[in-house]
């Protein structure tokens, strides 16, 4: 896994999500956190399942709601599930400055999405509201 993360760093990835197994091939419970949408998309539609998972986990493992988490729904997710940590891409579209295409490099020159700091701030602010 270390080499996987090092490779992601070399590629300029924003992050990496990995599974963690111990030498016996079992899930390493010391580093366990489940990222879940409650088997629905967006996570708001899986709110009941996420809440049940959090109750069942009872602090032994982390349960993090993700999938469509936004400034509009993060408070409802917090209230409805009891979760305190959330996964959100908080992306916004960016219009490409380069319009040339390259046959071997996918997405070169095309519009793309990236994490929007203002959206992240709005999500954090929504979580700080009473």
mmCIF file of C-alpha atoms in Angstrom:
data_model
loop_
_atom_site.group_PDB
_atom_site.id
_atom_site.type_symbol
_atom_site.label_atom_id
_atom_site.label_comp_id
_atom_site.label_asym_id
_atom_site.label_seq_id
_atom_site.Cartn_x
_atom_site.Cartn_y
_atom_site.Cartn_z
ATOM 1 C CA UNK A 1 0.000 0.000 0.000
ATOM 2 C CA UNK A 2 2.884 2.346 0.694
ATOM 3 C CA UNK A 3 4.018 2.067 -2.926
ATOM 4 C CA UNK A 4 0.451 2.748 -4.050
ATOM 5 C CA UNK A 5 0.367 5.978 -2.052
ATOM 6 C CA UNK A 6 3.847 6.977 -3.257
ATOM 7 C CA UNK A 7 2.673 6.406 -6.830
ATOM 8 C CA UNK A 8 -0.393 8.587 -6.213
ATOM 9 C CA UNK A 9 1.859 11.341 -4.853
ATOM 10 C CA UNK A 10 4.077 11.153 -7.962
ATOM 11 C CA UNK A 11 0.979 11.415 -10.153
ATOM 12 C CA UNK A 12 -0.254 14.464 -8.255
ATOM 13 C CA UNK A 13 -3.402 12.809 -6.914
ATOM 14 C CA UNK A 14 -5.410 14.781 -4.374
ATOM 15 C CA UNK A 15 -5.832 11.701 -2.187
ATOM 16 C CA UNK A 16 -5.952 7.929 -2.025
ATOM 17 C CA UNK A 17 -8.499 5.495 -0.606
ATOM 18 C CA UNK A 18 -7.103 2.112 0.371
ATOM 19 C CA UNK A 19 -8.148 -1.070 2.062
ATOM 20 C CA UNK A 20 -6.074 -2.060 5.069
ATOM 21 C CA UNK A 21 -5.381 -5.731 5.768
ATOM 22 C CA UNK A 22 -3.214 -7.194 8.488
ATOM 23 C CA UNK A 23 -0.665 -9.976 7.743
ATOM 24 C CA UNK A 24 -3.413 -12.608 8.197
ATOM 25 C CA UNK A 25 -5.432 -10.983 5.404
ATOM 26 C CA UNK A 26 -8.104 -9.706 7.789
ATOM 27 C CA UNK A 27 -9.411 -6.149 7.882
ATOM 28 C CA UNK A 28 -7.159 -4.061 10.138
ATOM 29 C CA UNK A 29 -9.704 -2.806 12.649
ATOM 30 C CA UNK A 30 -7.268 -0.267 14.124
ATOM 31 C CA UNK A 31 -7.584 1.808 10.955
ATOM 32 C CA UNK A 32 -11.174 0.985 10.100
ATOM 33 C CA UNK A 33 -13.556 3.581 8.730
ATOM 34 C CA UNK A 34 -16.428 2.819 6.404
ATOM 35 C CA UNK A 35 -17.273 5.336 3.703
ATOM 36 C CA UNK A 36 -20.919 4.749 2.817
ATOM 37 C CA UNK A 37 -23.892 6.237 1.054
ATOM 38 C CA UNK A 38 -26.221 3.872 2.890
ATOM 39 C CA UNK A 39 -26.529 1.911 -0.385
ATOM 40 C CA UNK A 40 -28.263 4.887 -1.993
ATOM 41 C CA UNK A 41 -27.218 7.867 -4.047
ATOM 42 C CA UNK A 42 -27.106 10.491 -2.774
ATOM 43 C CA UNK A 43 -26.281 9.664 0.849
ATOM 44 C CA UNK A 44 -29.291 11.692 1.977
ATOM 45 C CA UNK A 45 -31.467 8.932 0.477
ATOM 46 C CA UNK A 46 -29.618 6.348 2.604
ATOM 47 C CA UNK A 47 -29.916 8.303 5.839
ATOM 48 C CA UNK A 48 -31.745 5.510 7.710
ATOM 49 C CA UNK A 49 -29.146 2.899 6.801
ATOM 50 C CA UNK A 50 -26.279 5.232 7.686
ATOM 51 C CA UNK A 51 -27.858 5.962 11.077
ATOM 52 C CA UNK A 52 -28.285 2.220 11.698
ATOM 53 C CA UNK A 53 -24.644 1.574 10.764
ATOM 54 C CA UNK A 54 -23.482 4.267 13.172
ATOM 55 C CA UNK A 55 -25.558 2.761 15.988
ATOM 56 C CA UNK A 56 -24.248 -0.713 15.207
ATOM 57 C CA UNK A 57 -20.632 0.513 15.011
ATOM 58 C CA UNK A 58 -21.045 2.142 18.447
ATOM 59 C CA UNK A 59 -17.710 3.954 18.132
ATOM 60 C CA UNK A 60 -15.711 0.780 17.392
ATOM 61 C CA UNK A 61 -15.250 1.821 13.766
ATOM 62 C CA UNK A 62 -15.853 5.077 11.976
ATOM 63 C CA UNK A 63 -18.808 5.471 9.637
ATOM 64 C CA UNK A 64 -18.499 8.380 7.215
ATOM 65 C CA UNK A 65 -21.427 9.392 5.007
ATOM 66 C CA UNK A 66 -20.442 10.202 1.439
ATOM 67 C CA UNK A 67 -22.032 10.533 -2.036
ATOM 68 C CA UNK A 68 -23.594 13.816 -2.953
ATOM 69 C CA UNK A 69 -22.789 15.492 0.363
ATOM 70 C CA UNK A 70 -23.174 19.246 -0.111
ATOM 71 C CA UNK A 71 -23.704 22.490 1.729
ATOM 72 C CA UNK A 72 -27.433 22.016 1.125
ATOM 73 C CA UNK A 73 -27.737 18.601 2.799
ATOM 74 C CA UNK A 74 -24.859 18.133 5.244
ATOM 75 C CA UNK A 75 -26.855 19.429 8.246
ATOM 76 C CA UNK A 76 -29.734 17.066 7.472
ATOM 77 C CA UNK A 77 -27.225 14.216 7.246
ATOM 78 C CA UNK A 78 -25.701 15.182 10.588
ATOM 79 C CA UNK A 79 -29.075 15.476 12.312
ATOM 80 C CA UNK A 80 -30.496 12.334 10.699
ATOM 81 C CA UNK A 81 -27.489 10.085 11.265
ATOM 82 C CA UNK A 82 -25.543 11.498 14.182
ATOM 83 C CA UNK A 83 -22.389 11.435 12.041
ATOM 84 C CA UNK A 84 -19.662 13.940 12.839
ATOM 85 C CA UNK A 85 -17.378 13.386 9.826
ATOM 86 C CA UNK A 86 -18.431 13.556 6.192
ATOM 87 C CA UNK A 87 -16.891 12.905 2.792
ATOM 88 C CA UNK A 88 -17.593 15.477 0.089
ATOM 89 C CA UNK A 89 -15.824 16.235 -3.161
ATOM 90 C CA UNK A 90 -17.262 19.790 -3.078
ATOM 91 C CA UNK A 91 -16.402 20.095 -6.756
ATOM 92 C CA UNK A 92 -17.275 22.889 -9.121
ATOM 93 C CA UNK A 93 -16.715 23.043 -12.885
ATOM 94 C CA UNK A 94 -13.637 24.777 -14.254
ATOM 95 C CA UNK A 95 -13.518 25.991 -17.841
ATOM 96 C CA UNK A 96 -10.294 24.870 -19.492
ATOM 97 C CA UNK A 97 -7.765 27.503 -20.448
ATOM 98 C CA UNK A 98 -6.212 25.181 -23.034
ATOM 99 C CA UNK A 99 -8.337 24.012 -25.900
ATOM 100 C CA UNK A 100 -5.815 21.834 -27.753
ATOM 101 C CA UNK A 101 -6.472 18.105 -27.783
ATOM 102 C CA UNK A 102 -3.816 15.417 -27.589
ATOM 103 C CA UNK A 103 -4.486 11.962 -28.980
ATOM 104 C CA UNK A 104 -2.726 10.138 -26.116
ATOM 105 C CA UNK A 105 -3.597 12.275 -23.110
ATOM 106 C CA UNK A 106 -7.213 12.008 -22.100
ATOM 107 C CA UNK A 107 -8.849 15.203 -20.878
ATOM 108 C CA UNK A 108 -5.960 17.461 -21.898
ATOM 109 C CA UNK A 109 -7.489 20.786 -22.697
ATOM 110 C CA UNK A 110 -11.021 19.865 -21.707
ATOM 111 C CA UNK A 111 -13.170 21.410 -19.015
ATOM 112 C CA UNK A 112 -12.881 19.674 -15.650
ATOM 113 C CA UNK A 113 -14.043 19.797 -12.039
ATOM 114 C CA UNK A 114 -11.994 20.465 -8.924
ATOM 115 C CA UNK A 115 -12.588 20.901 -5.235
ATOM 116 C CA UNK A 116 -14.007 24.362 -4.636
ATOM 117 C CA UNK A 117 -12.635 25.973 -1.471
ATOM 118 C CA UNK A 118 -15.708 28.207 -1.142
ATOM 119 C CA UNK A 119 -17.974 25.135 -1.190
ATOM 120 C CA UNK A 120 -15.826 23.444 1.460
ATOM 121 C CA UNK A 121 -16.139 26.576 3.621
ATOM 122 C CA UNK A 122 -19.921 26.574 3.167
ATOM 123 C CA UNK A 123 -20.093 22.905 4.199
ATOM 124 C CA UNK A 124 -18.023 23.612 7.316
ATOM 125 C CA UNK A 125 -20.193 26.648 8.116
ATOM 126 C CA UNK A 126 -23.364 24.572 7.732
ATOM 127 C CA UNK A 127 -21.985 22.059 10.239
ATOM 128 C CA UNK A 128 -21.220 24.828 12.731
ATOM 129 C CA UNK A 129 -24.794 26.118 12.739
ATOM 130 C CA UNK A 130 -26.822 25.044 15.792
#
